[in-house]
Coordinates of C-alpha atoms and ligand atoms in Angstrom, one line a residue:
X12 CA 75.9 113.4 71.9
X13 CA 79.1 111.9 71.0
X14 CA 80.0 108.7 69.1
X15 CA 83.3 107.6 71.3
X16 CA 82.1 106.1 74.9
X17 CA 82.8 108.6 77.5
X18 CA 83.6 108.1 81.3
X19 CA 84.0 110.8 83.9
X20 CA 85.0 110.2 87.3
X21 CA 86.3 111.9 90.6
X22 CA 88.5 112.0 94.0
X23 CA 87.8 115.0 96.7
X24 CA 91.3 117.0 97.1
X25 CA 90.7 116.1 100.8
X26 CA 94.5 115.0 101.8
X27 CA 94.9 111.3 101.9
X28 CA 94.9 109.5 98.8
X29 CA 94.6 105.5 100.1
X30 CA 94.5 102.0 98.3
X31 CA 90.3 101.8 98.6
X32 CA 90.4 105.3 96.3
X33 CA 93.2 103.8 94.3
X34 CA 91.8 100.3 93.4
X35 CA 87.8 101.2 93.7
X36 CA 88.5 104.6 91.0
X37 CA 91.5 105.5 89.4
X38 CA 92.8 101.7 88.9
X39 CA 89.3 100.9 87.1
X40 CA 89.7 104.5 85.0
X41 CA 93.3 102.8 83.8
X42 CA 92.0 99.3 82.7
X43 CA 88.4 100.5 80.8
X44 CA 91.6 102.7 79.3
X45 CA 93.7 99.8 78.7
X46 CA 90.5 97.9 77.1
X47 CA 88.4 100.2 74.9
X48 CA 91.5 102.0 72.7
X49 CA 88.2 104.7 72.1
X50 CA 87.2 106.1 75.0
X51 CA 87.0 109.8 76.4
X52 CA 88.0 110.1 80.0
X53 CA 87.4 112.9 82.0
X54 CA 89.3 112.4 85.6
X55 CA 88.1 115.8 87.8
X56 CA 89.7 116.9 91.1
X57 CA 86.1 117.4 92.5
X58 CA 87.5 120.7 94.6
X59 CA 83.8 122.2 95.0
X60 CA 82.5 119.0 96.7
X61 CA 85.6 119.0 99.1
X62 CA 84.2 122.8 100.7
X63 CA 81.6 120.6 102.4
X64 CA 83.6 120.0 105.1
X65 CA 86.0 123.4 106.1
X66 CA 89.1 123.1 104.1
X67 CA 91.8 125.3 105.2
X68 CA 92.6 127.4 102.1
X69 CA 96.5 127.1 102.1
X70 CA 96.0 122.9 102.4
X71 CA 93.1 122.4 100.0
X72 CA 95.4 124.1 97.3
X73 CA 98.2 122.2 98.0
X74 CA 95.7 119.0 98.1
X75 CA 94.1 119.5 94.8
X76 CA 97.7 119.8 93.0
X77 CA 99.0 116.8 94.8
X78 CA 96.0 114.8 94.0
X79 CA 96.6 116.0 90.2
X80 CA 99.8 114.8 90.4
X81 CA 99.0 111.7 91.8
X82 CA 96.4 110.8 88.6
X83 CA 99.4 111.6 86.6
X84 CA 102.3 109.1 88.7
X85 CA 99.1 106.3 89.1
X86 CA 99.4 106.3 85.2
X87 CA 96.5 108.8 83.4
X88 CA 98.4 110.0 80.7
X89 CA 97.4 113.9 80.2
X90 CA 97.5 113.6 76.9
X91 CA 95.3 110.4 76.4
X92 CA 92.5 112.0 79.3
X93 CA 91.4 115.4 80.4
X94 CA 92.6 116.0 83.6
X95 CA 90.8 119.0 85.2
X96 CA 89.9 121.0 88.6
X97 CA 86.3 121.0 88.6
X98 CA 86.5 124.9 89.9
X99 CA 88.2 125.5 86.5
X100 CA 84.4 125.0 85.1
X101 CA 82.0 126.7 86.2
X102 CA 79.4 125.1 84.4
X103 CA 79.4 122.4 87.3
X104 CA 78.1 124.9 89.9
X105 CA 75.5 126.7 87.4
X106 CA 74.2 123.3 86.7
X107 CA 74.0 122.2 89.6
X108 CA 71.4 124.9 90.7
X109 CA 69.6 124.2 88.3
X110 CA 69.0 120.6 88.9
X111 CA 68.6 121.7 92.3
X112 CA 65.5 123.1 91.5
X113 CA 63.6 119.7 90.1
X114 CA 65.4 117.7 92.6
X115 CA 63.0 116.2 95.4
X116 CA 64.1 116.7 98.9
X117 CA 63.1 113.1 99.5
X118 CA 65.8 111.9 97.4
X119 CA 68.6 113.7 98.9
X120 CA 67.1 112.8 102.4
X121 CA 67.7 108.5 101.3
X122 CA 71.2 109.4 100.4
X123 CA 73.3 107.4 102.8
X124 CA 76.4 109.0 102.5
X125 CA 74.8 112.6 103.6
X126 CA 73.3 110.4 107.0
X127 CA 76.9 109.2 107.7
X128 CA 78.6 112.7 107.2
X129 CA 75.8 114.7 108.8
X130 CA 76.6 112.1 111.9
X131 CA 80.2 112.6 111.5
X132 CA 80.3 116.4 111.6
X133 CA 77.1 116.8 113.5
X134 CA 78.6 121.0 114.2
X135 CA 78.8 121.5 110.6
X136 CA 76.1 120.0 109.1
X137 CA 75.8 122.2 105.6
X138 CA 73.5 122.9 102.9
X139 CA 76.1 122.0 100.8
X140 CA 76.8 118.7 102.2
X141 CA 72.8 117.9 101.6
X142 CA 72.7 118.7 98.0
X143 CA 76.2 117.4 97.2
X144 CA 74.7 114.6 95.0
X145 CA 73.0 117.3 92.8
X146 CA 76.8 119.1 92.5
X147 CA 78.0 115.4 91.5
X148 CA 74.9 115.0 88.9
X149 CA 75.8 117.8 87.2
X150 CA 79.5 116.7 87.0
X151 CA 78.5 114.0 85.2
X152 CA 75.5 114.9 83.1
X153 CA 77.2 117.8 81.6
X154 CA 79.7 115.3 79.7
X155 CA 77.1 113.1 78.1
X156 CA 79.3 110.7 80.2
X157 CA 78.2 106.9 79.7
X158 CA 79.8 105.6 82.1
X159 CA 81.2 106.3 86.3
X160 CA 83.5 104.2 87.1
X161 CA 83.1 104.7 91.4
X162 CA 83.9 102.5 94.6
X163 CA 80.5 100.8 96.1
X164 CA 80.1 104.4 98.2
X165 CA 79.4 106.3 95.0
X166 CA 77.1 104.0 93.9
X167 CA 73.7 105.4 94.6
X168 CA 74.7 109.3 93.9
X169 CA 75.2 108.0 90.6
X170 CA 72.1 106.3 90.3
X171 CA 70.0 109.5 91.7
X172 CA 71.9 111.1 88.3
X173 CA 70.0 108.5 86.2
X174 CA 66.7 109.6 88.3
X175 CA 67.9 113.4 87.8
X176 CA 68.4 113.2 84.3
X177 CA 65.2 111.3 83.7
X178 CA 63.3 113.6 85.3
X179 CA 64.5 116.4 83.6
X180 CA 64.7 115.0 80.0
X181 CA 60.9 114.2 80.7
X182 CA 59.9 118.0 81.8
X183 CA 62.6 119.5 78.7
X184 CA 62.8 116.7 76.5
X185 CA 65.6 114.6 75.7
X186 CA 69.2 116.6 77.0
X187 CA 70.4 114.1 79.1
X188 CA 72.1 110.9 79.2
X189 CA 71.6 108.6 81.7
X190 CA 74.6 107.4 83.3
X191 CA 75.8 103.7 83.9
X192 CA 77.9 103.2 86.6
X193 CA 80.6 101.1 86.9
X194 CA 81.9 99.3 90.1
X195 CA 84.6 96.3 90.2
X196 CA 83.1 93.9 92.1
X197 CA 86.7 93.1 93.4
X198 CA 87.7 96.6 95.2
X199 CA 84.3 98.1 95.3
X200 CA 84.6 98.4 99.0
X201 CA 88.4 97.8 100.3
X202 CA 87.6 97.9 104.1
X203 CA 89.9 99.6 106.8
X204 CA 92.5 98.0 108.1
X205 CA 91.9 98.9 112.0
X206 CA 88.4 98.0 111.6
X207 CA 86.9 95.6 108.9
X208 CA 83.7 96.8 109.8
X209 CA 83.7 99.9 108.3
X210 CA 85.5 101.3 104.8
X211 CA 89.2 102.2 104.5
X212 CA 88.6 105.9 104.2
X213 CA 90.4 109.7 104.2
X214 CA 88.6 111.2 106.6
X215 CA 89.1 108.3 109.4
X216 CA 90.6 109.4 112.7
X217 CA 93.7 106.8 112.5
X218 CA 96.1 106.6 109.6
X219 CA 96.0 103.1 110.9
X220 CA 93.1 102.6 108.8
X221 CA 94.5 103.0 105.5
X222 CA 97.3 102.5 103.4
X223 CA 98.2 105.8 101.6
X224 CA 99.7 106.0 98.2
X225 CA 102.7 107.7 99.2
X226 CA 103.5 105.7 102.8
X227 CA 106.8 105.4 102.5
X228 CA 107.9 101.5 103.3
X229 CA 108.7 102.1 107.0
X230 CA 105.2 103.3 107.4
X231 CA 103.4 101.0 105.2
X232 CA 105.8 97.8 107.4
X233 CA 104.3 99.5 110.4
X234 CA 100.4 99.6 109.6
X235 CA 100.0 96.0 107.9
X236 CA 102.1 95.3 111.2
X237 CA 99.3 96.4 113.1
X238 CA 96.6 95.8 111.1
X239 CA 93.6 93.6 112.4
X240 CA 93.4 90.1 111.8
X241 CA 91.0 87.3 113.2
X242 CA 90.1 84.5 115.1
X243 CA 92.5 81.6 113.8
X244 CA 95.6 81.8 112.2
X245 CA 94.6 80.0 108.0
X246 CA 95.1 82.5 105.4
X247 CA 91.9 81.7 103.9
X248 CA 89.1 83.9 102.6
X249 CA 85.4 83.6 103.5
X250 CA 82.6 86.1 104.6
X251 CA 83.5 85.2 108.5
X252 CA 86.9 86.7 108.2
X253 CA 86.2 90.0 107.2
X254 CA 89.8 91.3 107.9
X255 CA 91.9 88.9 106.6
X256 CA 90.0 88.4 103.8
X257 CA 90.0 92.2 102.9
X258 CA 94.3 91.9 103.4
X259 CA 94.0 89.3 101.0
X260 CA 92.0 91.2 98.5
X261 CA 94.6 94.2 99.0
X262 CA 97.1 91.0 98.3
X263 CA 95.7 89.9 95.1
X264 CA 94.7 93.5 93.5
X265 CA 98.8 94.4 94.0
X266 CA 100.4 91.3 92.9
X267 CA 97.7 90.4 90.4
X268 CA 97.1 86.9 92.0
X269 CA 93.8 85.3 92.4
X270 CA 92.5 84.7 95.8
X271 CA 92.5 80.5 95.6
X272 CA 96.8 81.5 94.1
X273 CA 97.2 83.0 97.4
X274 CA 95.5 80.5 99.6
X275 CA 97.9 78.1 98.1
X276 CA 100.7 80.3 99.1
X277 CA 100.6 80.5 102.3
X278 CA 99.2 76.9 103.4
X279 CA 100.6 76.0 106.6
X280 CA 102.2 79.6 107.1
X281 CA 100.9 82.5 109.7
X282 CA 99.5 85.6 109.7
X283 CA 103.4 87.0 110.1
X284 CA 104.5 85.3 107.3
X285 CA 101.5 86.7 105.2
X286 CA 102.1 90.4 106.5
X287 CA 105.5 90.2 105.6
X288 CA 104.9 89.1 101.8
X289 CA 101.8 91.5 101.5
X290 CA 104.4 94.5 103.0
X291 CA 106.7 93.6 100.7
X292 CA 104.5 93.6 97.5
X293 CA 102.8 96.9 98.8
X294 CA 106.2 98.4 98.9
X295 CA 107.0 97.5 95.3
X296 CA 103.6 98.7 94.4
X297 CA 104.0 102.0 95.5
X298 CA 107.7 102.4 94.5
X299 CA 107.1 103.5 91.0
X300 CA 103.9 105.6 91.7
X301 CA 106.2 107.5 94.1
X302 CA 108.7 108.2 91.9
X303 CA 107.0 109.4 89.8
X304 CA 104.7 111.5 91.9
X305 CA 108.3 113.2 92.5
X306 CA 109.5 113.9 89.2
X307 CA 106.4 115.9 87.9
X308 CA 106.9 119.6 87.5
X309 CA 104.6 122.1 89.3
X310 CA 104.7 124.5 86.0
X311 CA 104.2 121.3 84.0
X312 CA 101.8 120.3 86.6
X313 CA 99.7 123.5 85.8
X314 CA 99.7 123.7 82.0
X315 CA 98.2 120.8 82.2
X316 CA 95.2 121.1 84.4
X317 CA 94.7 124.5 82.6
X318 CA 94.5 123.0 79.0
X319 CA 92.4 120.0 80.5
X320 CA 89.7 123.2 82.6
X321 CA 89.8 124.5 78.7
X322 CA 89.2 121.1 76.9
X323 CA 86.2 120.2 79.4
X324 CA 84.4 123.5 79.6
X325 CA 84.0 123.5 75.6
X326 CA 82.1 120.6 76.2
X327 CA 80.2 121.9 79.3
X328 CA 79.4 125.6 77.8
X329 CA 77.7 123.8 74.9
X330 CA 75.7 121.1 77.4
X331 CA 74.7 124.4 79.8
X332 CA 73.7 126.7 76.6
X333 CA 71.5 123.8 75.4
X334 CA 69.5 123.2 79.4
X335 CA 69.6 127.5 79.5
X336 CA 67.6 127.1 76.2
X337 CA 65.0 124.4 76.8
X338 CA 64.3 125.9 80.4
X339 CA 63.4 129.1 79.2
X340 CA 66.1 131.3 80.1
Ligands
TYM424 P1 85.7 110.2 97.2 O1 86.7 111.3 97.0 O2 85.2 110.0 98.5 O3 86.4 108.9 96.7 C1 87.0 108.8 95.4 C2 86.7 107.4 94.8 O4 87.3 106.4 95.6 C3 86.2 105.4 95.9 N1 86.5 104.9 97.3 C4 86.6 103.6 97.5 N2 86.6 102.5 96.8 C5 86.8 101.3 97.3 N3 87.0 101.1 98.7 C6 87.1 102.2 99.5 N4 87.3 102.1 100.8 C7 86.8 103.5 98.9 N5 86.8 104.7 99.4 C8 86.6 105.6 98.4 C9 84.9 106.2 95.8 O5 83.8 105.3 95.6 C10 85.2 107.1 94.6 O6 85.0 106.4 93.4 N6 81.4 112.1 95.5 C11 82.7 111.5 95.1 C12 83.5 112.3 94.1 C13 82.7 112.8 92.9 C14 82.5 112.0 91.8 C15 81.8 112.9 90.9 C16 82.7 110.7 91.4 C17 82.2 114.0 92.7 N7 81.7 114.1 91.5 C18 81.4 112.5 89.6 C19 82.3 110.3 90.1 C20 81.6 111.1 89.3 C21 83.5 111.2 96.3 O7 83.4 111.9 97.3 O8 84.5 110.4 96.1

């Protein structure tokens, strides 16, 4: 076990990177960063999990570089975290099975993520997209990881890691730690902007529903444009105004300003007025992640998540050679 505090954490390489994966993961990864000087953090392109859903080969590739590239430009310094494709380490997958095989069916079955997919793609509903969970357990059990840092959707596959690891650790004896899990209360769920019903997410049918990190400003003018707003025209927050209170979150997590700040704001002003302001600061926000996003070499690009596959499966080998040993094999 190790004595520095240790977080792991993940995207799917599945195409569009938005503000809900931003502010819910990678923006939390950056401020435990910012706050404990002495943390390890490992920040996986969860390529394995993608396949549960047909990923055409030329795309996915091109995905899980452009999502690598995109930890880098959002600020993950590659040489203060391990940045790594989780198909670099095949530790994940060997694990996996065999947590698989002390995993209860009735678990997977309460997940609620796996009833909303198997819904969404009733033609392809997969084994893999059932035991998906597992494949995420073992991500984060094999790093002795104390913390995930997750949007509100993660939530209970992280807890079913606690339930996995205890249950293990009680048939074995102690090899596992059981994960916390981290969620900011403030973007655990940033909603979508066509619908405030449901969550802004990367596998919705409109790109009206999200913003994505690399909308360029015409784009980004044209969605808050069009996103929903309702009843009454008072930029004010409150549980009955789902949708402008969301665009107000989206508000405050850009410019940094609290809620009550931005209330104050834009007393006596419109909806049109508030769009405008919230374009402009979204614009401004993304400006430097973009530029960045450009400047980073594909060679670069690639020594890096090589050296990061390295760094992490030392740590994995060790953590599979030790559950080989206790189960028997
Ligand atoms: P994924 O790729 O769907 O989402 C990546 C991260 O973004 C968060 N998120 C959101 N947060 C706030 N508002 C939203 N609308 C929103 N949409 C997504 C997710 O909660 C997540 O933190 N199974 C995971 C990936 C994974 C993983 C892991 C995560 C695999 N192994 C181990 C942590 C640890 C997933 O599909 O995330």
């Amino acid at each position: 076990m190790t004595s520095k505090k240790r977080i792991f954490s993940g995207i799917q390489p599945t195409g569009i990177i938005h503000l809900g994966n931003y502010f819910g993961a990678i923006y939390n990864w950056i401020q435990l960063l910012k706050k404990e000087k002495d943390l390890d953090v490992f920040c996986c392109i969860v390529d394995y999990h993608a396949l549960t859903v047909f990923q055409k080969p030329e795309v996915l590739s091109e995905n899980i570089k452009q999502l690598a590239k995109l930890y880098i430009a959002c600020g993950l310094d590659p040489s203060r975290v391990t940045i790594f494709r989780q198909s670099a380490v095949p530790e994940h997958t060997e694990l996996a099975w065999l947590l698989n095989c002390i995993t209860p069916m009735a678990e997977l079955e309460r997940m609620t993520q796996y009833k909303d997919k198997s819904e969404q793609h009733k033609s392809n509903i997969n084994a893999g997209l059932f035991t998906y969970p597992v494949l995420m357990a073992a991500d984060i059990l094999l790093y002795d990881t104390d913390f995930v840092p997750v949007g509100e959707d993660q939530k209970q596959h992280v807890e079913l890691a606690r339930v996995i690891a205890k249950k293990f650790n009680n048939l074995y004896g102690e090899t596992f730690k059981e994960p916390g899990v981290y969620v900011n209360p403030v973007s655990a769920r940033l909603r979508a902007l066509d619908n405030p019903e449901k969550k802004m997410s990367k596998s919705a049918s409109s790109e009206y529903n999200y913003i994505s990190l690399t909308d360029t400003p015409d784009i980004v003018e044209k969605k808050i444009k069009k996103a929903v707003t309702d009843s009454g025209s008072e930029i004010k927050y409150g549980e009955a105004r789902p949708a402008i209170s969301n665009l107000m979150t989206i508000y405050s997590l850009a410019t940094e300003m609290s809620i009550k700040d931005i209330e104050k704001k834009f007393i006596g002003k419109g909806y049109g007025d508030f769009k405008k302001s919230l374009t402009e600061h979204l614009v401004n926000f993304l400006k430097p992640i973009q530029k960045k996003l450009s400047a980073i070499d594909d060679n670069e690009l690639e020594a890096i998540l090589k050296n990061g596959g390295i760094e992490a499966r030392k740590i994995a080998s060790k953590k599979v050679a030790e559950v080989r040993e206790k189960i028997g094999l």
